[in-house]
Short mmCIF file of C-alpha atoms (C1' of nucleotides) in Angstrom, two decimals:
data_model
loop_
_atom_site.label_atom_id
_atom_site.label_comp_id
_atom_site.label_asym_id
_atom_site.label_seq_id
_atom_site.Cartn_x
_atom_site.Cartn_y
_atom_site.Cartn_z
CA MET A 7 16.65 -7.39 25.43
CA PRO A 8 18.86 -7.06 28.49
CA HIS A 9 18.98 -3.68 30.11
CA PRO A 10 20.87 -2.38 33.12
CA PRO A 11 19.15 -2.83 36.46
CA LYS A 12 17.75 0.42 37.74
CA VAL A 13 19.18 0.78 41.21
CA ASN A 14 18.61 4.47 41.69
CA HIS A 15 14.90 5.14 41.89
CA SER A 16 14.97 8.62 43.36
CA ARG A 17 13.14 11.30 41.51
CA GLY A 18 14.97 14.26 40.08
CA PRO A 19 17.79 14.44 37.59
CA LYS A 20 20.74 12.11 37.67
CA THR A 21 24.30 13.32 37.83
CA VAL A 22 24.68 11.74 34.39
CA LYS A 23 21.82 13.10 32.30
CA MET A 24 19.94 10.78 30.00
CA ASP A 25 20.89 11.91 26.49
CA PRO A 26 17.85 12.17 24.19
CA GLU A 27 20.04 10.54 21.53
CA HIS A 28 20.15 7.47 23.75
CA LEU A 29 16.35 7.43 23.76
CA LEU A 30 16.39 7.59 19.96
CA VAL A 31 18.73 4.63 19.71
CA ALA A 32 16.58 2.63 22.06
CA ALA A 33 13.45 3.59 20.16
CA GLU A 34 15.01 2.56 16.87
CA ARG A 35 15.65 -0.89 18.24
CA VAL A 36 12.11 -1.27 19.47
CA PHE A 37 10.63 0.14 16.25
CA ALA A 38 12.69 -2.40 14.32
CA SER A 39 11.35 -5.39 16.17
CA GLU A 40 7.83 -4.24 16.92
CA GLY A 41 7.03 -1.67 14.26
CA LEU A 42 6.07 1.87 15.05
CA LYS A 43 2.61 1.04 16.28
CA GLY A 44 3.68 -2.08 18.13
CA ALA A 45 6.51 -0.34 19.93
CA SER A 46 5.11 0.54 23.32
CA ILE A 47 6.33 3.61 25.15
CA ARG A 48 7.05 1.35 28.08
CA ALA A 49 9.13 -1.01 25.92
CA ILE A 50 11.18 1.93 24.64
CA ALA A 51 11.68 3.17 28.18
CA ARG A 52 12.76 -0.30 29.30
CA GLU A 53 15.22 -0.44 26.39
CA ALA A 54 16.62 2.96 27.35
CA GLY A 55 16.65 2.21 31.05
CA CYS A 56 14.45 5.09 32.16
CA ASP A 57 10.89 5.85 33.20
CA PRO A 58 8.28 6.11 30.41
CA ALA A 59 7.34 9.64 31.45
CA LEU A 60 10.82 10.82 30.46
CA ILE A 61 10.00 10.10 26.83
CA TYR A 62 7.15 12.59 27.08
CA TYR A 63 9.48 15.09 28.65
CA HIS A 64 11.86 14.98 25.65
CA PHE A 65 9.41 14.29 22.82
CA GLU A 66 5.80 15.17 22.23
CA ASN A 67 4.77 11.57 21.47
CA LYS A 68 6.01 8.38 19.82
CA GLU A 69 5.57 9.78 16.31
CA ALA A 70 7.86 12.65 17.22
CA VAL A 71 10.52 10.16 18.29
CA PHE A 72 10.17 8.47 14.92
CA THR A 73 10.33 11.68 12.92
CA THR A 74 13.45 12.78 14.78
CA MET A 75 15.01 9.43 13.97
CA LEU A 76 14.25 9.84 10.27
CA ASP A 77 15.73 13.31 10.27
CA ARG A 78 19.04 12.02 11.52
CA LYS A 79 19.30 9.29 8.93
CA PHE A 80 18.03 10.58 5.61
CA PRO A 81 19.82 13.90 5.00
CA PRO A 82 23.43 12.60 4.96
CA LEU A 83 22.49 9.84 2.50
CA VAL A 84 20.55 12.23 0.28
CA GLN A 85 23.42 14.72 0.25
CA GLU A 86 25.93 12.11 -0.77
CA LEU A 87 23.68 10.82 -3.56
CA GLU A 88 23.16 14.37 -4.75
CA ARG A 89 26.92 14.78 -5.00
CA LEU A 90 27.10 11.56 -6.97
CA SER A 91 24.52 12.81 -9.46
CA ASP A 92 26.57 15.91 -10.33
CA PRO A 93 26.69 16.11 -14.18
CA ALA A 94 30.37 17.14 -13.97
CA ASP A 95 31.21 13.56 -13.07
CA LEU A 96 32.42 12.03 -16.33
CA ARG A 97 32.91 8.48 -15.23
CA HIS A 98 30.92 5.74 -16.92
CA THR A 99 27.34 5.58 -15.64
CA SER A 100 27.72 1.96 -14.55
CA GLU A 101 30.56 2.94 -12.26
CA ARG A 102 28.59 5.80 -10.83
CA PHE A 103 25.65 3.54 -10.15
CA TRP A 104 27.94 1.07 -8.44
CA GLU A 105 29.19 3.85 -6.23
CA ALA A 106 25.60 4.84 -5.47
CA LEU A 107 24.95 1.26 -4.38
CA ARG A 108 28.03 1.33 -2.15
CA THR A 109 26.85 4.63 -0.71
CA ILE A 110 23.46 3.24 0.17
CA HIS A 111 25.21 0.27 1.72
CA ARG A 112 27.42 2.48 3.83
CA HIS A 113 24.51 4.51 5.18
CA VAL A 114 21.88 1.85 5.81
CA GLY A 115 23.58 -1.47 5.22
CA GLN A 116 24.15 -2.13 8.91
CA ASP A 117 20.86 -0.57 9.89
CA ALA A 118 18.38 -3.37 9.45
CA GLY A 119 16.19 -1.77 12.07
CA PHE A 120 15.91 1.54 10.29
CA ARG A 121 15.25 -0.14 6.96
CA ALA A 122 12.59 -2.38 8.42
CA THR A 123 10.82 0.47 10.13
CA VAL A 124 10.77 2.71 7.09
CA ARG A 125 9.53 -0.02 4.78
CA GLY A 126 6.99 -1.24 7.29
CA GLU A 127 5.52 2.19 7.77
CA MET A 128 5.55 2.95 4.06
CA THR A 129 3.60 -0.21 3.24
CA ARG A 130 1.23 -0.35 6.15
CA GLY A 131 1.61 2.68 8.33
CA ALA A 132 -0.82 5.46 8.99
CA GLU A 133 -1.40 8.02 6.24
CA GLY A 134 0.48 10.76 8.08
CA VAL A 135 3.47 8.56 8.73
CA GLN A 136 3.61 7.59 5.04
CA ASP A 137 3.62 11.29 4.17
CA THR A 138 6.41 11.90 6.64
CA ILE A 139 8.57 9.22 5.07
CA ALA A 140 7.69 10.06 1.46
CA GLN A 141 8.87 13.62 1.98
CA ARG A 142 12.27 12.30 2.96
CA VAL A 143 12.50 9.66 0.23
CA ARG A 144 11.66 11.99 -2.65
CA PRO A 145 14.98 13.91 -2.70
CA LEU A 146 16.81 10.59 -2.70
CA PHE A 147 14.70 9.39 -5.58
CA GLN A 148 15.30 12.64 -7.47
CA ALA A 149 19.06 12.38 -7.11
CA LEU A 150 19.08 8.87 -8.53
CA LEU A 151 16.71 9.94 -11.29
CA HIS A 152 19.21 12.62 -12.35
CA LEU A 153 21.90 9.99 -12.47
CA PHE A 154 19.68 7.72 -14.55
CA GLN A 155 18.84 10.54 -16.98
CA GLN A 156 22.53 11.31 -17.47
CA GLY A 157 23.05 7.63 -18.27
CA VAL A 158 20.38 7.87 -20.96
CA GLN A 159 21.86 11.09 -22.39
CA ARG A 160 25.33 9.52 -22.55
CA GLY A 161 24.02 6.48 -24.40
CA HIS A 162 24.82 4.09 -21.55
CA ILE A 163 21.23 3.32 -20.56
CA ARG A 164 18.44 2.28 -22.87
CA PRO A 165 16.14 5.27 -23.46
CA GLU A 166 13.05 3.09 -23.73
CA PHE A 167 13.41 1.81 -20.18
CA PRO A 168 10.94 3.64 -17.89
CA GLN A 169 13.12 5.97 -15.81
CA ALA A 170 11.14 6.06 -12.60
CA LEU A 171 11.02 2.29 -12.58
CA GLY A 172 14.73 2.07 -13.27
CA VAL A 173 15.40 4.11 -10.17
CA PHE A 174 12.81 2.29 -8.09
CA PHE A 175 14.24 -1.11 -9.03
CA PHE A 176 17.77 0.03 -8.28
CA ALA A 177 17.11 1.34 -4.80
CA ARG A 178 14.09 -0.53 -3.47
CA LEU A 179 15.13 -3.91 -4.75
CA TYR A 180 18.63 -3.48 -3.39
CA LEU A 181 17.19 -2.67 0.02
CA GLU A 182 15.05 -5.76 -0.27
CA ILE A 183 18.17 -7.80 -0.89
CA LEU A 184 19.75 -6.31 2.22
CA ASP A 185 16.64 -7.22 4.21
CA THR A 186 16.03 -10.71 2.93
CA ALA A 187 19.13 -12.23 1.37
CA PRO A 188 20.71 -13.28 4.67
CA ILE A 189 17.59 -14.98 5.97
CA MET A 190 16.82 -16.63 2.63
CA ALA A 191 20.40 -17.86 2.32
CA GLN A 192 20.34 -19.32 5.79
CA ARG A 193 16.93 -20.89 5.89
CA ILE A 194 16.09 -21.80 2.35
CA ALA A 195 19.09 -21.92 0.09
CA CYS A 196 21.68 -23.16 2.62
CA ILE A 197 24.37 -20.66 1.64
CA PRO A 198 26.76 -19.48 4.36
CA VAL A 199 25.45 -16.15 5.56
CA GLU A 200 28.78 -14.28 5.42
CA GLN A 201 29.16 -15.03 1.72
CA ALA A 202 25.55 -14.49 0.77
CA LEU A 203 25.30 -10.74 0.97
CA PRO A 204 28.48 -9.67 -0.86
CA LEU A 205 27.77 -12.18 -3.63
CA ALA A 206 24.15 -11.08 -3.79
CA GLU A 207 25.15 -7.44 -4.07
CA ARG A 208 27.53 -8.05 -6.95
CA SER A 209 25.11 -10.41 -8.71
CA TRP A 210 22.31 -7.96 -8.25
CA PHE A 211 24.31 -5.09 -9.66
CA GLU A 212 25.43 -7.15 -12.63
CA LEU A 213 21.87 -8.27 -13.36
CA TYR A 214 20.52 -4.76 -12.95
CA TRP A 215 23.16 -3.20 -15.16
CA ARG A 216 22.75 -5.75 -17.92
CA GLY A 217 19.01 -5.20 -17.73
CA ILE A 218 19.13 -1.47 -18.41
CA SER A 219 22.34 -1.14 -20.43
CA THR A 220 22.66 -0.35 -24.15
CA ARG A 221 25.65 -2.70 -24.09
CA PRO A 222 24.78 -5.57 -21.72
CA GLU A 223 27.75 -7.70 -22.56
CA ASP A 224 30.40 -5.11 -21.76
CA PRO A 225 32.49 -6.13 -18.77
CA LEU A 226 32.30 -4.31 -15.45
CA PRO A 227 35.91 -4.13 -14.24
CA PHE A 228 35.08 -2.39 -10.92
CA LEU A 229 32.91 -5.41 -10.01
CA GLU A 230 35.86 -7.73 -10.44
CA LYS A 231 37.92 -5.43 -8.25
CA ALA A 232 35.20 -5.45 -5.60
CA LYS A 233 35.29 -9.24 -5.62
CA GLU A 234 39.04 -9.37 -5.16
CA SER A 235 39.18 -6.75 -2.45
CA ARG A 236 36.72 -8.84 -0.46
CA SER A 237 38.73 -12.08 -0.40
CA MET B 20 -12.75 -1.88 10.18
CA PRO B 21 -16.52 -1.90 10.23
CA HIS B 22 -18.13 -5.03 11.52
CA PRO B 23 -21.79 -5.96 11.91
CA PRO B 24 -23.39 -5.02 15.22
CA LYS B 25 -23.75 -8.00 17.48
CA VAL B 26 -27.42 -8.03 18.42
CA ASN B 27 -27.64 -11.60 19.66
CA HIS B 28 -25.59 -11.98 22.81
CA SER B 29 -27.06 -15.20 24.09
CA ARG B 30 -24.67 -17.99 24.82
CA GLY B 31 -24.85 -21.24 22.95
CA PRO B 32 -24.55 -21.94 19.24
CA LYS B 33 -26.24 -19.80 16.63
CA THR B 34 -28.57 -21.23 14.02
CA VAL B 35 -25.93 -20.16 11.48
CA LYS B 36 -22.66 -21.62 12.69
CA MET B 37 -19.52 -19.52 12.52
CA ASP B 38 -17.35 -21.16 9.85
CA PRO B 39 -13.72 -21.50 10.97
CA GLU B 40 -12.76 -20.37 7.46
CA HIS B 41 -14.39 -17.06 8.29
CA LEU B 42 -12.12 -16.79 11.32
CA LEU B 43 -9.11 -17.44 9.10
CA VAL B 44 -10.10 -14.69 6.70
CA ALA B 45 -10.55 -12.25 9.56
CA ALA B 46 -7.23 -13.28 11.06
CA GLU B 47 -5.46 -12.80 7.76
CA ARG B 48 -6.70 -9.24 7.61
CA VAL B 49 -5.54 -8.47 11.12
CA PHE B 50 -2.18 -10.21 10.61
CA ALA B 51 -1.67 -8.07 7.53
CA SER B 52 -2.15 -4.79 9.29
CA GLU B 53 -0.73 -5.60 12.71
CA GLY B 54 1.70 -8.47 12.11
CA LEU B 55 1.37 -11.82 13.78
CA LYS B 56 2.54 -10.62 17.17
CA GLY B 57 0.63 -7.36 17.03
CA ALA B 58 -2.62 -9.00 16.02
CA SER B 59 -4.61 -9.35 19.19
CA ILE B 60 -7.00 -12.22 19.67
CA ARG B 61 -9.63 -9.65 20.53
CA ALA B 62 -8.95 -7.73 17.30
CA ILE B 63 -9.35 -10.91 15.30
CA ALA B 64 -12.57 -11.70 17.13
CA ARG B 65 -13.86 -8.20 16.48
CA GLU B 66 -12.99 -8.56 12.80
CA ALA B 67 -14.84 -11.88 12.67
CA GLY B 68 -17.77 -10.65 14.72
CA CYS B 69 -17.54 -13.23 17.49
CA ASP B 70 -16.29 -13.61 21.02
CA PRO B 71 -12.55 -14.11 21.52
CA ALA B 72 -13.09 -17.42 23.32
CA LEU B 73 -14.44 -18.91 20.09
CA ILE B 74 -11.01 -18.64 18.54
CA TYR B 75 -9.70 -20.91 21.28
CA TYR B 76 -12.54 -23.30 20.65
CA HIS B 77 -11.52 -23.74 16.99
CA PHE B 78 -7.74 -23.29 17.21
CA GLU B 79 -5.16 -24.03 19.85
CA ASN B 80 -3.70 -20.52 19.79
CA LYS B 81 -2.87 -17.64 17.45
CA GLU B 82 0.10 -19.45 15.91
CA ALA B 83 -2.19 -22.31 14.97
CA VAL B 84 -4.46 -19.86 13.14
CA PHE B 85 -1.43 -18.61 11.25
CA THR B 86 -0.16 -22.07 10.36
CA THR B 87 -3.59 -23.08 9.09
CA MET B 88 -3.64 -19.99 6.93
CA LEU B 89 -0.24 -20.84 5.42
CA ASP B 90 -1.37 -24.37 4.69
CA ARG B 91 -4.25 -23.11 2.62
CA LYS B 92 -2.13 -20.77 0.56
CA PHE B 93 1.17 -22.41 -0.24
CA PRO B 94 0.39 -25.90 -1.60
CA PRO B 95 -1.66 -24.82 -4.67
CA LEU B 96 1.06 -22.35 -5.71
CA VAL B 97 3.84 -24.88 -5.14
CA GLN B 98 1.99 -27.52 -7.16
CA GLU B 99 1.49 -25.23 -10.10
CA LEU B 100 5.13 -24.18 -10.10
CA GLU B 101 6.17 -27.81 -9.91
CA ARG B 102 4.11 -28.51 -13.02
CA LEU B 103 5.80 -25.57 -14.72
CA SER B 104 9.24 -26.96 -13.97
CA ASP B 105 8.54 -30.27 -15.71
CA PRO B 106 11.53 -30.95 -18.06
CA ALA B 107 9.11 -32.19 -20.72
CA ASP B 108 8.11 -28.59 -21.34
CA LEU B 109 10.10 -27.59 -24.40
CA ARG B 110 9.17 -23.93 -24.62
CA HIS B 111 11.89 -21.31 -24.35
CA THR B 112 13.01 -20.75 -20.77
CA SER B 113 12.15 -17.07 -20.89
CA GLU B 114 8.56 -17.89 -21.70
CA ARG B 115 8.38 -20.45 -18.93
CA PHE B 116 9.75 -17.93 -16.45
CA TRP B 117 7.19 -15.43 -17.61
CA GLU B 118 4.49 -17.98 -16.98
CA ALA B 119 5.94 -18.61 -13.51
CA LEU B 120 5.66 -14.91 -12.83
CA ARG B 121 2.05 -14.87 -13.98
CA THR B 122 1.39 -17.88 -11.77
CA ILE B 123 2.79 -16.18 -8.72
CA HIS B 124 0.69 -13.15 -9.59
CA ARG B 125 -2.46 -15.24 -9.84
CA HIS B 126 -1.94 -16.87 -6.47
CA VAL B 127 -0.70 -13.99 -4.33
CA GLY B 128 -1.02 -10.87 -6.46
CA GLN B 129 -4.27 -9.78 -4.82
CA ASP B 130 -3.22 -11.01 -1.45
CA ALA B 131 -1.18 -8.13 -0.04
CA GLY B 132 -2.10 -9.26 3.45
CA PHE B 133 -0.71 -12.72 3.04
CA ARG B 134 2.45 -11.45 1.39
CA ALA B 135 3.03 -8.88 4.11
CA THR B 136 2.55 -11.35 6.89
CA VAL B 137 4.85 -13.96 5.43
CA ARG B 138 7.61 -11.47 4.71
CA GLY B 139 7.21 -9.80 8.06
CA GLU B 140 7.46 -13.04 9.97
CA MET B 141 10.34 -14.24 7.86
CA THR B 142 12.39 -11.13 8.55
CA ARG B 143 11.49 -10.46 12.14
CA GLY B 144 9.33 -13.19 13.50
CA ALA B 145 10.08 -15.72 16.18
CA GLU B 146 12.45 -18.57 15.35
CA GLY B 147 9.66 -21.14 15.30
CA VAL B 148 7.50 -19.09 12.99
CA GLN B 149 10.42 -18.62 10.59
CA ASP B 150 10.87 -22.39 10.55
CA THR B 151 7.19 -22.86 9.84
CA ILE B 152 7.34 -20.54 6.86
CA ALA B 153 10.69 -21.77 5.54
CA GLN B 154 9.36 -25.31 5.36
CA ARG B 155 6.63 -24.10 3.05
CA VAL B 156 8.84 -21.85 0.94
CA ARG B 157 11.51 -24.47 0.22
CA PRO B 158 9.45 -26.58 -2.24
CA LEU B 159 8.55 -23.44 -4.12
CA PHE B 160 12.21 -22.46 -4.26
CA GLN B 161 13.15 -25.94 -5.45
CA ALA B 162 10.63 -25.87 -8.28
CA LEU B 163 12.00 -22.58 -9.56
CA LEU B 164 15.56 -23.85 -9.15
CA HIS B 165 14.74 -26.80 -11.42
CA LEU B 166 13.41 -24.38 -13.99
CA PHE B 167 16.54 -22.25 -13.71
CA GLN B 168 18.79 -25.30 -14.09
CA GLN B 169 16.96 -26.36 -17.23
CA GLY B 170 17.53 -22.85 -18.58
CA VAL B 171 21.26 -23.26 -17.99
CA GLN B 172 21.33 -26.71 -19.61
CA ARG B 173 19.51 -25.43 -22.69
CA GLY B 174 21.95 -22.54 -23.07
CA HIS B 175 19.34 -19.87 -22.39
CA ILE B 176 20.73 -18.77 -19.02
CA ARG B 177 24.34 -17.85 -18.25
CA PRO B 178 25.97 -20.73 -16.39
CA GLU B 179 28.14 -18.40 -14.35
CA PHE B 180 25.17 -16.70 -12.73
CA PRO B 181 24.66 -18.09 -9.19
CA GLN B 182 21.57 -20.26 -9.44
CA ALA B 183 20.15 -19.82 -5.94
CA LEU B 184 20.46 -16.07 -6.31
CA GLY B 185 18.83 -16.16 -9.73
CA VAL B 186 15.81 -17.85 -8.19
CA PHE B 187 15.80 -15.62 -5.14
CA PHE B 188 15.93 -12.47 -7.27
CA PHE B 189 13.15 -13.72 -9.50
CA ALA B 190 10.67 -14.53 -6.79
CA ARG B 191 11.52 -12.32 -3.84
CA LEU B 192 12.16 -9.20 -5.83
CA TYR B 193 8.93 -9.69 -7.79
CA LEU B 194 7.02 -9.97 -4.54
CA GLU B 195 8.72 -6.80 -3.38
CA ILE B 196 7.50 -5.06 -6.51
CA LEU B 197 3.96 -6.23 -5.76
CA ASP B 198 4.29 -4.88 -2.21
CA THR B 199 5.92 -1.55 -2.93
CA ALA B 200 5.42 -0.45 -6.53
CA PRO B 201 1.88 0.90 -5.98
CA ILE B 202 2.82 2.95 -2.94
CA MET B 203 6.07 4.21 -4.48
CA ALA B 204 4.27 5.15 -7.68
CA GLN B 205 1.60 7.01 -5.79
CA ARG B 206 3.66 8.83 -3.19
CA ILE B 207 7.07 9.32 -4.72
CA ALA B 208 7.08 8.97 -8.46
CA CYS B 209 3.58 10.32 -9.21
CA ILE B 210 2.63 7.58 -11.63
CA PRO B 211 -1.05 6.58 -11.77
CA VAL B 212 -1.42 3.49 -9.64
CA GLU B 213 -3.44 1.43 -12.16
CA GLN B 214 -0.63 1.72 -14.69
CA ALA B 215 2.24 1.30 -12.31
CA LEU B 216 1.99 -2.36 -11.49
CA PRO B 217 1.47 -3.87 -14.99
CA LEU B 218 4.27 -1.67 -16.34
CA ALA B 219 6.49 -2.55 -13.41
CA GLU B 220 5.88 -6.27 -13.92
CA ARG B 221 6.80 -6.19 -17.58
CA SER B 222 9.80 -3.93 -16.98
CA TRP B 223 10.95 -6.11 -14.13
CA PHE B 224 10.70 -9.26 -16.20
CA GLU B 225 12.56 -7.67 -19.10
CA LEU B 226 15.33 -6.42 -16.82
CA TYR B 227 15.54 -9.79 -15.07
CA TRP B 228 15.67 -11.77 -18.26
CA ARG B 229 18.31 -9.56 -19.87
CA GLY B 230 20.32 -9.84 -16.71
CA ILE B 231 20.55 -13.62 -16.70
CA SER B 232 20.25 -14.41 -20.41
CA THR B 233 22.99 -15.68 -22.72
CA ARG B 234 21.33 -13.54 -25.41
CA PRO B 235 20.14 -10.35 -23.69
CA GLU B 236 19.17 -8.50 -26.83
CA ASP B 237 16.81 -11.15 -28.16
CA PRO B 238 13.23 -9.88 -28.22
CA LEU B 239 10.56 -11.26 -25.89
CA PRO B 240 7.44 -11.53 -28.03
CA PHE B 241 5.16 -12.78 -25.25
CA LEU B 242 5.91 -9.55 -23.35
CA GLU B 243 4.62 -7.49 -26.25
CA LYS B 244 1.52 -9.64 -26.34
CA ALA B 245 1.04 -9.11 -22.60
CA LYS B 246 1.20 -5.36 -23.16
CA GLU B 247 -1.40 -5.45 -25.93
CA SER B 248 -3.80 -7.74 -24.13
CA ARG B 249 -3.79 -5.27 -21.28
CA SER B 250 -4.84 -2.18 -23.25
"C1'" DG C 19 21.80 31.55 50.06
"C1'" DT C 20 17.40 31.58 47.61
"C1'" DA C 21 14.54 30.94 43.78
"C1'" DA C 22 13.79 29.18 39.40
"C1'" DA C 23 14.55 25.92 35.90
"C1'" DA C 24 15.69 21.41 34.43
"C1'" DT C 25 15.45 16.54 35.04
"C1'" DT C 26 13.63 12.31 36.57
"C1'" DT C 27 10.49 9.09 38.90
"C1'" DC C 28 6.22 7.80 41.20
"C1'" DA C 29 1.43 7.05 41.41
"C1'" DA C 30 -2.74 7.01 39.51
"C1'" DC C 31 -6.28 6.32 36.16
"C1'" DA C 32 -8.61 4.34 32.27
"C1'" DA C 33 -8.23 1.20 28.78
"C1'" DA C 34 -6.63 -2.82 26.61
"C1'" DT C 35 -4.82 -7.52 26.48
"C1'" DG C 36 -4.73 -13.25 26.74
"C1'" DT C 37 -6.81 -17.02 28.52
"C1'" DT C 38 -9.78 -19.94 31.22
"C1'" DG C 39 -13.91 -22.14 33.35
"C1'" DA C 40 -18.61 -21.98 33.56
"C1'" DA C 41 -23.11 -20.88 31.81
"C1'" DT C 42 -26.15 -21.08 28.13
"C1'" DT C 43 -28.30 -22.80 24.11
"C1'" DA C 44 -29.31 -25.30 19.53
"C1'" DG C 45 -29.64 -29.58 17.37
"C1'" DG C 46 -29.53 -34.62 17.04
"C1'" DC C 47 -30.67 -39.08 18.81
"C1'" DC C 48 -33.35 -42.37 21.37
"C1'" DG D 12 -39.12 -35.22 26.49
"C1'" DG D 13 -34.55 -36.26 28.20
"C1'" DC D 14 -29.83 -36.68 27.41
"C1'" DC D 15 -25.69 -35.67 25.07
"C1'" DT D 16 -22.71 -33.07 22.12
"C1'" DA D 17 -21.29 -29.04 19.88
"C1'" DA D 18 -21.15 -24.15 19.64
"C1'" DT D 19 -21.03 -19.72 21.64
"C1'" DT D 20 -20.81 -16.07 25.14
"C1'" DC D 21 -20.01 -14.23 29.74
"C1'" DA D 22 -17.26 -13.20 33.61
"C1'" DA D 23 -13.24 -13.21 35.84
"C1'" DC D 24 -8.42 -12.74 36.61
"C1'" DA D 25 -3.77 -11.10 35.95
"C1'" DT D 26 -1.05 -8.39 33.19
"C1'" DT D 27 0.09 -4.70 30.18
"C1'" DT D 28 -0.59 -0.34 28.03
"C1'" DG D 29 -0.56 5.32 27.35
"C1'" DT D 30 -0.56 9.40 29.60
"C1'" DT D 31 -0.75 12.86 33.16
"C1'" DG D 32 0.11 15.60 37.37
"C1'" DA D 33 2.79 15.87 41.25
"C1'" DA D 34 6.79 14.94 44.03
"C1'" DA D 35 11.57 14.85 44.44
"C1'" DT D 36 16.04 16.27 43.33
"C1'" DT D 37 19.99 18.50 40.82
"C1'" DT D 38 21.66 22.43 38.43
"C1'" DT D 39 21.73 27.21 37.21
"C1'" DA D 40 21.12 32.15 37.80
"C1'" DC D 41 21.12 36.11 40.61
#
DNA sequence: GTAAAATTTCAACAAATGTTGAATTAGGCC
DNA sequence: GGCCTAATTCAACATTTGTTGAAATTTTAC
């Protein structure tokens, strides 16, 4: 992690103030590689190019940095998924789910660090941190659950499929693909990395949709379009 | 992490020798909660109830502890999956895949620590550690790929589905369910934890099979039997 | 211009870490 | 019993960590 050499060591504010947002970005990078607990305040300060005490000036502690980071990332994604789950949308449920997948991709697809941190803390973080994250995941889950329920009501999705699991598989397993498909492609399956993720996304969606659909053999024309617009 | 009080501080060997296996078990626990990098030698020693220097007596360094741990866990699983992928097995491919899933469950289902460590190091570990793990994952991947290919040849699996991805989805996404379904059930979906995982496994397998199958609407009788033998 | 507030770093302290050589001790062999 | 080997801990060293109060400096308000 290269960081700019600190040539001005005088105390007191700089003419260019250190933006707290810059601290958040630095923290996110360190959280991603070290986890929340493993991220030292000094490592974050090094990443940001400032003194560790400045972190305490702007935030109460490391957990506060993390919570602030969550609160910048989750709400826009949740809002967009809530719009997508509006019952007035009369498109086919498969198409709406595809758009939900694209939405998730747009918000967190390039954010491996954020994804890694959230998952890491959810699976092995402190109780309080899990609570903090769960509070922010629930609205997202609810929005997708509404979408799933509309699919059942419209006869697109099999009513016997457990709804909560349908939503969990859709979102969590897609995030897992984002996290692991590139590395698996590269190291185990010897697929070129640039091709692996788009193909994996389409294949995943097709598999998922066939798995829950009342009509698994119906074509998915928007998937074919997605394939063409990529090449 | 409670550990027995150390009442005998004299140097020199104890009448009951510290088994290196015991060190491995302790290390596995610490790796699981702290990651490989975050697991301190002193934490491992505390977990094992010995002095940190003893770890250096038995192993070259922390990475050697980790590699030894991998080499106890992977080969039995790989061997069993290789037996399962024997072309002489004439059962339906869906049933063989179900048995593969049960096999994975038997070997690593209770081993959240091992799973977490392997995934964690694969996604964000040092280059050398990723190599170490990839070497051990490849034979497992190959065994499942053989099984998948036989499914295609026998007309059970759609030939247009990308094979490497089919295998990747089967194994990696199942492991993700093992890692995350309990916590998601508990904290987000409010499903009782004891029910969540068996239901998730069956639902996942059904979704997966329908997704890749040439005949998605065919029933899966062994799944129904699995449900009944559970209740 | 002065005082107060805001911003930033230094310095210090206590605690923790990895690793090594040396000291100690139990058991086996002659 | 003496010697040797194996097993285990201690002690030391250098490095890193989290956090705080104080010093220094810039900006703002009057």
